Structure formats: C-alpha cells, structure tokens
Amino acid sequence: MNAPVRIFAAVPAAETDGKDKQQGLEVTCLNKPVREVQVTGVAEVSCPADRAWLLVSVTSTKDSINEVTNSISRRLEYIFQTIRQHGVGEEHRTVRRTLRRHAEAYAMDAEILVTFSEFKKMEQTCCVLLEKLDKSVQVGTPRFFHSAACLSELRLRASVSAVENAQQKASKIAQLLGESLGATLLVREEETKEWRNEEEATGGERSSTHLLPLLPTATATSQVSVSFSFRDKSRKKL
C-alpha cells in the first residue's frame, strides 16, 4: 500500500527592519533550517487461533441417586485421567452436573469443558475417549478461538511492522535526496483495525463445503506517522 510522503523544511527568514516592527509584524529568524521527513507506514498481520474448547457430555439413568452418581463419577474419573495424560491440568477444565427425575428413575448429565493449547493432543484425547467409552459419552466438535495474549501480541506485531515499514520508506527517500537518515523525532499511531473471520464468530460450526471446522484467523492492521531528522552534513565526522 503506497502512502503519501510529506517533506517539511524551513529556511532562514530575511532580517526585519524597523518599519515592520512599527506595523506590528514580527518575523522569527531561524538559525538553522528544519530538516526532516515525515512518512506513513502501514502493516497488516494475521495469526491463526491458538486455543480450542472441547465439550464432553456424559449421561446416565439409574434407579437411585446413589447409583446414577457413582455411574457418572466413574466415567468422569476416566475422562479426567485421559485429559491429564495429555498434558491438560485441572485449571484448564470445568465440570457441571445436573440431576433430574426421569419417570421412576434418576438421570444425571455432566459436561466437561476442556481448553487445549496443543491441537494435536486434543485430537489424541478425542480418539481415546471415543474408543474407550460407550455411547453415554459424547465428544463435541472443537471450537477454536484466540486467547487474550495472542491478540495482544498480534496488535503489537502490527504496530511494530508499521513503524519498520515507515523507517524503510524514509531511508529510501533520504537516499534519493542524497541525505542520511537521522534520529526518530515522532511516532504517532493514527489508525488501527482488527477483525476475525466468520468461523470464529459462528462458533466454528461446519459449513456445507467443509467437513471439519476451519481454524479461525485474526487480522490486525496499523497505520503510523513517523518523523525522522536528516543528519547534519556540516557536522565533522569523528
């Protein structure tokens, strides 16, 4: 994306005489001209989701509360063990149980929501649960998302890349003008944008053209305005 480039310079003003002062005019004389270049840098950065939620549901119906509780507990313990074996700690899972009466029996439902940061281990966990447990255990479709740390890093990368692009542009302009780029005078971020694709917004549901949920992508853009000075040619080289 080509952005406009503006070059600002000031030259010493002519000396004023008494007549100008009498008319209320005052001209400031600059001992040195302002030698700088101001450029705009733009960058766009994307990254895939770095987290996934997996919902595992367990259902059991028994004649007594004690029986249905024990039945659910045994299955939950096996699920917890499988999750631990694949490197997921207790802090990355939540459990919810619901007990209800079903005709003359008691039914209990349990849901385990697990957060994975390694998708390969999530796939392995799903395979083990589906293979070892009966139909009373349902493994849902993973939902991918971006963690707060991932989005923060994405925004930072966009801003840094925009400044780097501005510096590269200013260096080429300085070279074209026969100047040497000096210190940075000002950096101002003028605009930022961020969006994610439709898959994450809809919860990663499968579409008619994809059998598996797509990995959502987040994109951030940044536009910065940066001013650089030109090196003083009159300064003696040490």
PDB file of C-alpha atoms in Angstrom:
ATOM      1  CA  MET A   1       0.000   0.000   0.000  1.00  0.00           C
ATOM      2  CA  ASN A   2       1.545   3.316  -1.088  1.00  0.00           C
ATOM      3  CA  ALA A   3       1.064   6.117   1.410  1.00  0.00           C
ATOM      4  CA  PRO A   4       1.621   9.845   0.826  1.00  0.00           C
ATOM      5  CA  VAL A   5       5.003  11.213   1.792  1.00  0.00           C
ATOM      6  CA  ARG A   6       5.421  14.755   3.051  1.00  0.00           C
ATOM      7  CA  ILE A   7       8.740  16.542   3.446  1.00  0.00           C
ATOM      8  CA  PHE A   8       8.914  19.635   5.610  1.00  0.00           C
ATOM      9  CA  ALA A   9      11.723  22.173   5.580  1.00  0.00           C
ATOM     10  CA  ALA A  10      12.180  25.673   6.849  1.00  0.00           C
ATOM     11  CA  VAL A  11      14.746  28.212   5.672  1.00  0.00           C
ATOM     12  CA  PRO A  12      16.100  31.271   7.480  1.00  0.00           C
ATOM     13  CA  ALA A  13      13.872  34.302   7.126  1.00  0.00           C
ATOM     14  CA  ALA A  14      15.115  37.693   5.927  1.00  0.00           C
ATOM     15  CA  GLU A  15      16.053  40.283   8.517  1.00  0.00           C
ATOM     16  CA  THR A  16      13.284  42.675   9.547  1.00  0.00           C
ATOM     17  CA  ASP A  17      13.553  46.409   9.622  1.00  0.00           C
ATOM     18  CA  GLY A  18      12.044  48.935  11.958  1.00  0.00           C
ATOM     19  CA  LYS A  19       9.115  49.588   9.645  1.00  0.00           C
ATOM     20  CA  ASP A  20       7.882  46.027  10.009  1.00  0.00           C
ATOM     21  CA  LYS A  21       8.040  46.281  13.769  1.00  0.00           C
ATOM     22  CA  GLN A  22       6.074  49.500  13.718  1.00  0.00           C
ATOM     23  CA  GLN A  23       3.326  47.757  11.742  1.00  0.00           C
ATOM     24  CA  GLY A  24       3.124  45.034  14.380  1.00  0.00           C
ATOM     25  CA  LEU A  25       4.826  42.394  12.237  1.00  0.00           C
ATOM     26  CA  GLU A  26       7.327  40.067  13.825  1.00  0.00           C
ATOM     27  CA  VAL A  27       9.296  37.528  11.843  1.00  0.00           C
ATOM     28  CA  THR A  28      11.216  34.837  13.675  1.00  0.00           C
ATOM     29  CA  CYS A  29      14.576  34.102  12.159  1.00  0.00           C
ATOM     30  CA  LEU A  30      15.772  30.520  12.296  1.00  0.00           C
ATOM     31  CA  ASN A  31      19.453  29.971  12.770  1.00  0.00           C
ATOM     32  CA  LYS A  32      19.180  26.509  11.247  1.00  0.00           C
ATOM     33  CA  PRO A  33      16.635  25.105   8.814  1.00  0.00           C
ATOM     34  CA  VAL A  34      14.378  22.291   9.971  1.00  0.00           C
ATOM     35  CA  ARG A  35      15.487  19.232   8.055  1.00  0.00           C
ATOM     36  CA  GLU A  36      13.150  16.278   8.496  1.00  0.00           C
ATOM     37  CA  VAL A  37      10.979  13.830   6.621  1.00  0.00           C
ATOM     38  CA  GLN A  38       7.550  12.587   7.674  1.00  0.00           C
ATOM     39  CA  VAL A  39       6.237   9.306   6.276  1.00  0.00           C
ATOM     40  CA  THR A  40       3.293   6.987   6.813  1.00  0.00           C
ATOM     41  CA  GLY A  41       3.756   3.279   7.435  1.00  0.00           C
ATOM     42  CA  VAL A  42       1.057   0.614   7.142  1.00  0.00           C
ATOM     43  CA  ALA A  43       1.157  -3.056   8.134  1.00  0.00           C
ATOM     44  CA  GLU A  44      -1.275  -5.973   8.231  1.00  0.00           C
ATOM     45  CA  VAL A  45      -0.593  -9.061  10.358  1.00  0.00           C
ATOM     46  CA  SER A  46      -2.633 -12.264  10.754  1.00  0.00           C
ATOM     47  CA  CYS A  47      -2.433 -15.276  13.045  1.00  0.00           C
ATOM     48  CA  PRO A  48      -4.462 -18.485  13.487  1.00  0.00           C
ATOM     49  CA  ALA A  49      -6.324 -19.410  16.664  1.00  0.00           C
ATOM     50  CA  ASP A  50      -4.112 -20.681  19.479  1.00  0.00           C
ATOM     51  CA  ARG A  51      -6.770 -22.246  21.748  1.00  0.00           C
ATOM     52  CA  ALA A  52      -9.638 -24.715  21.441  1.00  0.00           C
ATOM     53  CA  TRP A  53     -12.589 -25.660  23.627  1.00  0.00           C
ATOM     54  CA  LEU A  54     -13.722 -29.280  23.709  1.00  0.00           C
ATOM     55  CA  LEU A  55     -17.055 -30.193  25.292  1.00  0.00           C
ATOM     56  CA  VAL A  56     -17.509 -33.758  26.567  1.00  0.00           C
ATOM     57  CA  SER A  57     -21.004 -34.793  27.730  1.00  0.00           C
ATOM     58  CA  VAL A  58     -21.885 -37.765  29.937  1.00  0.00           C
ATOM     59  CA  THR A  59     -25.412 -39.098  30.592  1.00  0.00           C
ATOM     60  CA  SER A  60     -26.621 -41.854  32.908  1.00  0.00           C
ATOM     61  CA  THR A  61     -30.011 -43.070  34.167  1.00  0.00           C
ATOM     62  CA  LYS A  62     -30.356 -45.311  37.253  1.00  0.00           C
ATOM     63  CA  ASP A  63     -32.970 -46.355  39.787  1.00  0.00           C
ATOM     64  CA  SER A  64     -31.403 -44.413  42.662  1.00  0.00           C
ATOM     65  CA  ILE A  65     -29.467 -41.213  43.158  1.00  0.00           C
ATOM     66  CA  ASN A  66     -26.507 -43.122  44.587  1.00  0.00           C
ATOM     67  CA  GLU A  67     -26.296 -45.404  41.550  1.00  0.00           C
ATOM     68  CA  VAL A  68     -26.511 -42.622  38.996  1.00  0.00           C
ATOM     69  CA  THR A  69     -23.944 -40.543  40.906  1.00  0.00           C
ATOM     70  CA  ASN A  70     -21.477 -43.439  41.018  1.00  0.00           C
ATOM     71  CA  SER A  71     -22.022 -44.161  37.329  1.00  0.00           C
ATOM     72  CA  ILE A  72     -21.267 -40.567  36.328  1.00  0.00           C
ATOM     73  CA  SER A  73     -18.306 -40.338  38.714  1.00  0.00           C
ATOM     74  CA  ARG A  74     -16.611 -43.410  37.216  1.00  0.00           C
ATOM     75  CA  ARG A  75     -16.849 -42.007  33.704  1.00  0.00           C
ATOM     76  CA  LEU A  76     -15.710 -38.569  34.798  1.00  0.00           C
ATOM     77  CA  GLU A  77     -12.673 -40.014  36.542  1.00  0.00           C
ATOM     78  CA  TYR A  78     -11.641 -41.830  33.362  1.00  0.00           C
ATOM     79  CA  ILE A  79     -12.116 -38.635  31.337  1.00  0.00           C
ATOM     80  CA  PHE A  80     -10.049 -36.628  33.854  1.00  0.00           C
ATOM     81  CA  GLN A  81      -7.297 -39.239  33.753  1.00  0.00           C
ATOM     82  CA  THR A  82      -7.205 -39.161  29.961  1.00  0.00           C
ATOM     83  CA  ILE A  83      -7.026 -35.372  29.957  1.00  0.00           C
ATOM     84  CA  ARG A  84      -4.171 -35.360  32.484  1.00  0.00           C
ATOM     85  CA  GLN A  85      -2.237 -37.901  30.426  1.00  0.00           C
ATOM     86  CA  HIS A  86      -2.367 -35.467  27.509  1.00  0.00           C
ATOM     87  CA  GLY A  87      -0.898 -32.591  29.496  1.00  0.00           C
ATOM     88  CA  VAL A  88      -4.017 -30.636  30.497  1.00  0.00           C
ATOM     89  CA  GLY A  89      -4.213 -29.570  34.142  1.00  0.00           C
ATOM     90  CA  GLU A  90      -7.261 -29.067  36.334  1.00  0.00           C
ATOM     91  CA  GLU A  91      -7.114 -25.302  35.848  1.00  0.00           C
ATOM     92  CA  HIS A  92      -7.990 -25.796  32.169  1.00  0.00           C
ATOM     93  CA  ARG A  93     -11.210 -27.729  32.709  1.00  0.00           C
ATOM     94  CA  THR A  94     -14.619 -27.034  34.200  1.00  0.00           C
ATOM     95  CA  VAL A  95     -17.317 -29.527  35.188  1.00  0.00           C
ATOM     96  CA  ARG A  96     -21.062 -29.087  35.575  1.00  0.00           C
ATOM     97  CA  ARG A  97     -23.521 -31.747  36.796  1.00  0.00           C
ATOM     98  CA  THR A  98     -27.316 -31.756  36.590  1.00  0.00           C
ATOM     99  CA  LEU A  99     -29.609 -34.262  38.359  1.00  0.00           C
ATOM    100  CA  ARG A 100     -33.240 -34.754  37.352  1.00  0.00           C
ATOM    101  CA  ARG A 101     -36.030 -37.265  37.800  1.00  0.00           C
ATOM    102  CA  HIS A 102     -36.861 -39.323  34.722  1.00  0.00           C
ATOM    103  CA  ALA A 103     -40.125 -41.299  35.133  1.00  0.00           C
ATOM    104  CA  GLU A 104     -39.413 -43.671  38.048  1.00  0.00           C
ATOM    105  CA  ALA A 105     -35.631 -43.292  37.736  1.00  0.00           C
ATOM    106  CA  TYR A 106     -32.986 -40.620  38.163  1.00  0.00           C
ATOM    107  CA  ALA A 107     -30.954 -39.134  35.341  1.00  0.00           C
ATOM    108  CA  MET A 108     -27.733 -37.178  35.660  1.00  0.00           C
ATOM    109  CA  ASP A 109     -25.961 -35.163  32.973  1.00  0.00           C
ATOM    110  CA  ALA A 110     -22.391 -33.947  33.235  1.00  0.00           C
ATOM    111  CA  GLU A 111     -20.464 -31.596  30.964  1.00  0.00           C
ATOM    112  CA  ILE A 112     -16.694 -31.167  30.930  1.00  0.00           C
ATOM    113  CA  LEU A 113     -15.333 -28.140  29.092  1.00  0.00           C
ATOM    114  CA  VAL A 114     -11.615 -28.508  28.378  1.00  0.00           C
ATOM    115  CA  THR A 115      -9.306 -25.810  26.995  1.00  0.00           C
ATOM    116  CA  PHE A 116      -6.439 -27.044  24.818  1.00  0.00           C
ATOM    117  CA  SER A 117      -3.420 -25.100  23.612  1.00  0.00           C
ATOM    118  CA  GLU A 118      -1.973 -28.050  21.661  1.00  0.00           C
ATOM    119  CA  PHE A 119      -4.383 -29.211  18.988  1.00  0.00           C
ATOM    120  CA  LYS A 120      -2.578 -32.497  18.355  1.00  0.00           C
ATOM    121  CA  LYS A 121      -3.104 -33.547  21.971  1.00  0.00           C
ATOM    122  CA  MET A 122      -6.752 -32.568  21.678  1.00  0.00           C
ATOM    123  CA  GLU A 123      -7.158 -34.887  18.687  1.00  0.00           C
ATOM    124  CA  GLN A 124      -5.495 -37.714  20.596  1.00  0.00           C
ATOM    125  CA  THR A 125      -7.775 -37.127  23.590  1.00  0.00           C
ATOM    126  CA  CYS A 126     -10.865 -37.306  21.380  1.00  0.00           C
ATOM    127  CA  CYS A 127      -9.715 -40.587  19.842  1.00  0.00           C
ATOM    128  CA  VAL A 128      -9.129 -42.218  23.236  1.00  0.00           C
ATOM    129  CA  LEU A 129     -12.497 -41.133  24.657  1.00  0.00           C
ATOM    130  CA  LEU A 130     -14.435 -42.248  21.590  1.00  0.00           C
ATOM    131  CA  GLU A 131     -12.651 -45.593  21.505  1.00  0.00           C
ATOM    132  CA  LYS A 132     -12.776 -46.498  25.206  1.00  0.00           C
ATOM    133  CA  LEU A 133     -16.137 -45.140  26.358  1.00  0.00           C
ATOM    134  CA  ASP A 134     -19.650 -46.151  25.341  1.00  0.00           C
ATOM    135  CA  LYS A 135     -22.376 -44.092  23.702  1.00  0.00           C
ATOM    136  CA  SER A 136     -23.297 -42.456  27.000  1.00  0.00           C
ATOM    137  CA  VAL A 137     -20.269 -40.199  26.444  1.00  0.00           C
ATOM    138  CA  GLN A 138     -20.480 -37.659  23.622  1.00  0.00           C
ATOM    139  CA  VAL A 139     -17.446 -35.726  22.367  1.00  0.00           C
ATOM    140  CA  GLY A 140     -18.394 -32.444  20.723  1.00  0.00           C
ATOM    141  CA  THR A 141     -16.829 -30.598  17.806  1.00  0.00           C
ATOM    142  CA  PRO A 142     -13.875 -28.429  18.916  1.00  0.00           C
ATOM    143  CA  ARG A 143     -14.364 -24.683  18.954  1.00  0.00           C
ATOM    144  CA  PHE A 144     -11.211 -22.731  18.135  1.00  0.00           C
ATOM    145  CA  PHE A 145     -10.547 -19.225  19.424  1.00  0.00           C
ATOM    146  CA  HIS A 146      -7.809 -16.669  20.112  1.00  0.00           C
ATOM    147  CA  SER A 147      -6.521 -16.124  23.627  1.00  0.00           C
ATOM    148  CA  ALA A 148      -6.140 -12.602  25.010  1.00  0.00           C
ATOM    149  CA  ALA A 149      -2.350 -12.956  24.964  1.00  0.00           C
ATOM    150  CA  CYS A 150      -2.413 -13.987  21.306  1.00  0.00           C
ATOM    151  CA  LEU A 151      -4.499 -10.961  20.292  1.00  0.00           C
ATOM    152  CA  SER A 152      -2.290  -8.611  22.310  1.00  0.00           C
ATOM    153  CA  GLU A 153       0.813  -9.961  20.576  1.00  0.00           C
ATOM    154  CA  LEU A 154      -0.929  -9.617  17.201  1.00  0.00           C
ATOM    155  CA  ARG A 155      -1.656  -5.911  17.771  1.00  0.00           C
ATOM    156  CA  LEU A 156       1.926  -5.313  18.882  1.00  0.00           C
ATOM    157  CA  ARG A 157       3.337  -7.024  15.792  1.00  0.00           C
ATOM    158  CA  ALA A 158       1.133  -4.890  13.541  1.00  0.00           C
ATOM    159  CA  SER A 159       2.296  -1.644  15.173  1.00  0.00           C
ATOM    160  CA  VAL A 160       5.974  -2.602  15.119  1.00  0.00           C
ATOM    161  CA  SER A 161       5.772  -3.715  11.487  1.00  0.00           C
ATOM    162  CA  ALA A 162       4.118  -0.427  10.509  1.00  0.00           C
ATOM    163  CA  VAL A 163       6.957   1.551  12.127  1.00  0.00           C
ATOM    164  CA  GLU A 164       9.548  -0.654  10.410  1.00  0.00           C
ATOM    165  CA  ASN A 165       7.852  -0.060   7.047  1.00  0.00           C
ATOM    166  CA  ALA A 166       7.851   3.688   7.684  1.00  0.00           C
ATOM    167  CA  GLN A 167      11.555   3.631   8.538  1.00  0.00           C
ATOM    168  CA  GLN A 168      12.348   1.671   5.386  1.00  0.00           C
ATOM    169  CA  LYS A 169      10.392   4.155   3.282  1.00  0.00           C
ATOM    170  CA  ALA A 170      12.118   7.125   4.923  1.00  0.00           C
ATOM    171  CA  SER A 171      15.545   5.562   4.320  1.00  0.00           C
ATOM    172  CA  LYS A 172      14.831   5.223   0.603  1.00  0.00           C
ATOM    173  CA  ILE A 173      13.620   8.825   0.407  1.00  0.00           C
ATOM    174  CA  ALA A 174      16.734  10.054   2.204  1.00  0.00           C
ATOM    175  CA  GLN A 175      18.935   8.091  -0.182  1.00  0.00           C
ATOM    176  CA  LEU A 176      17.072   9.525  -3.167  1.00  0.00           C
ATOM    177  CA  LEU A 177      17.622  13.076  -1.869  1.00  0.00           C
ATOM    178  CA  GLY A 178      21.265  12.478  -1.054  1.00  0.00           C
ATOM    179  CA  GLU A 179      20.643  12.700   2.668  1.00  0.00           C
ATOM    180  CA  SER A 180      21.409  10.478   5.641  1.00  0.00           C
ATOM    181  CA  LEU A 181      18.543   9.492   7.917  1.00  0.00           C
ATOM    182  CA  GLY A 182      18.971  10.635  11.500  1.00  0.00           C
ATOM    183  CA  ALA A 183      17.091  10.145  14.748  1.00  0.00           C
ATOM    184  CA  THR A 184      13.374   9.497  15.083  1.00  0.00           C
ATOM    185  CA  LEU A 185      11.535  12.671  16.076  1.00  0.00           C
ATOM    186  CA  LEU A 186       7.948  11.477  16.465  1.00  0.00           C
ATOM    187  CA  VAL A 187       5.925   8.271  16.178  1.00  0.00           C
ATOM    188  CA  ARG A 188       2.135   8.508  16.155  1.00  0.00           C
ATOM    189  CA  GLU A 189      -0.294   5.644  15.566  1.00  0.00           C
ATOM    190  CA  GLU A 190      -3.118   7.102  13.508  1.00  0.00           C
ATOM    191  CA  GLU A 191      -5.411   4.131  12.913  1.00  0.00           C
ATOM    192  CA  THR A 192      -5.808   0.515  13.988  1.00  0.00           C
ATOM    193  CA  LYS A 193      -8.266  -2.132  12.837  1.00  0.00           C
ATOM    194  CA  GLU A 194      -8.904  -5.698  13.900  1.00  0.00           C
ATOM    195  CA  TRP A 195     -11.218  -8.414  12.645  1.00  0.00           C
ATOM    196  CA  ARG A 196     -11.685 -12.175  12.688  1.00  0.00           C
ATOM    197  CA  ASN A 197     -13.098 -14.464  10.068  1.00  0.00           C
ATOM    198  CA  GLU A 198     -16.637 -15.803  10.146  1.00  0.00           C
ATOM    199  CA  GLU A 199     -15.727 -19.216  11.548  1.00  0.00           C
ATOM    200  CA  GLU A 200     -14.903 -17.861  14.999  1.00  0.00           C
ATOM    201  CA  ALA A 201     -17.954 -15.608  15.083  1.00  0.00           C
ATOM    202  CA  THR A 202     -20.257 -18.572  14.425  1.00  0.00           C
ATOM    203  CA  GLY A 203     -18.542 -20.796  16.956  1.00  0.00           C
ATOM    204  CA  GLY A 204     -16.517 -22.787  14.445  1.00  0.00           C
ATOM    205  CA  GLU A 205     -19.526 -24.612  13.019  1.00  0.00           C
ATOM    206  CA  ARG A 206     -19.072 -26.757   9.967  1.00  0.00           C
ATOM    207  CA  SER A 207     -20.207 -25.338   6.654  1.00  0.00           C
ATOM    208  CA  SER A 208     -21.585 -27.184   3.658  1.00  0.00           C
ATOM    209  CA  THR A 209     -18.190 -27.112   1.934  1.00  0.00           C
ATOM    210  CA  HIS A 210     -16.041 -28.164   4.915  1.00  0.00           C
ATOM    211  CA  LEU A 211     -16.429 -31.387   6.873  1.00  0.00           C
ATOM    212  CA  LEU A 212     -14.129 -30.129   9.640  1.00  0.00           C
ATOM    213  CA  PRO A 213     -14.241 -26.746  11.394  1.00  0.00           C
ATOM    214  CA  LEU A 214     -11.839 -24.259   9.880  1.00  0.00           C
ATOM    215  CA  LEU A 215      -9.121 -22.743  12.015  1.00  0.00           C
ATOM    216  CA  PRO A 216     -10.211 -19.108  12.534  1.00  0.00           C
ATOM    217  CA  THR A 217      -7.791 -16.306  11.744  1.00  0.00           C
ATOM    218  CA  ALA A 218      -7.477 -12.888  13.374  1.00  0.00           C
ATOM    219  CA  THR A 219      -6.070  -9.920  11.452  1.00  0.00           C
ATOM    220  CA  ALA A 220      -4.826  -6.572  12.746  1.00  0.00           C
ATOM    221  CA  THR A 221      -3.738  -3.502  10.791  1.00  0.00           C
ATOM    222  CA  SER A 222      -1.879  -0.424  11.946  1.00  0.00           C
ATOM    223  CA  GLN A 223      -1.130   2.914  10.303  1.00  0.00           C
ATOM    224  CA  VAL A 224       1.532   5.129  11.836  1.00  0.00           C
ATOM    225  CA  SER A 225       3.007   8.528  11.073  1.00  0.00           C
ATOM    226  CA  VAL A 226       6.726   8.817  11.780  1.00  0.00           C
ATOM    227  CA  SER A 227       9.048  11.819  11.532  1.00  0.00           C
ATOM    228  CA  PHE A 228      12.795  11.434  11.069  1.00  0.00           C
ATOM    229  CA  SER A 229      15.512  14.054  11.040  1.00  0.00           C
ATOM    230  CA  PHE A 230      18.224  14.311   8.410  1.00  0.00           C
ATOM    231  CA  ARG A 231      21.790  14.191   9.639  1.00  0.00           C
ATOM    232  CA  ASP A 232      23.631  17.499   9.723  1.00  0.00           C
ATOM    233  CA  LYS A 233      26.110  17.456   6.845  1.00  0.00           C
ATOM    234  CA  SER A 234      28.120  20.279   8.375  1.00  0.00           C
ATOM    235  CA  ARG A 235      28.987  18.227  11.455  1.00  0.00           C
ATOM    236  CA  LYS A 236      32.500  16.956  11.339  1.00  0.00           C
ATOM    237  CA  LYS A 237      32.934  13.253  11.328  1.00  0.00           C
ATOM    238  CA  LEU A 238      34.764  11.915  14.337  1.00  0.00           C
TER     239      LEU A 238
END
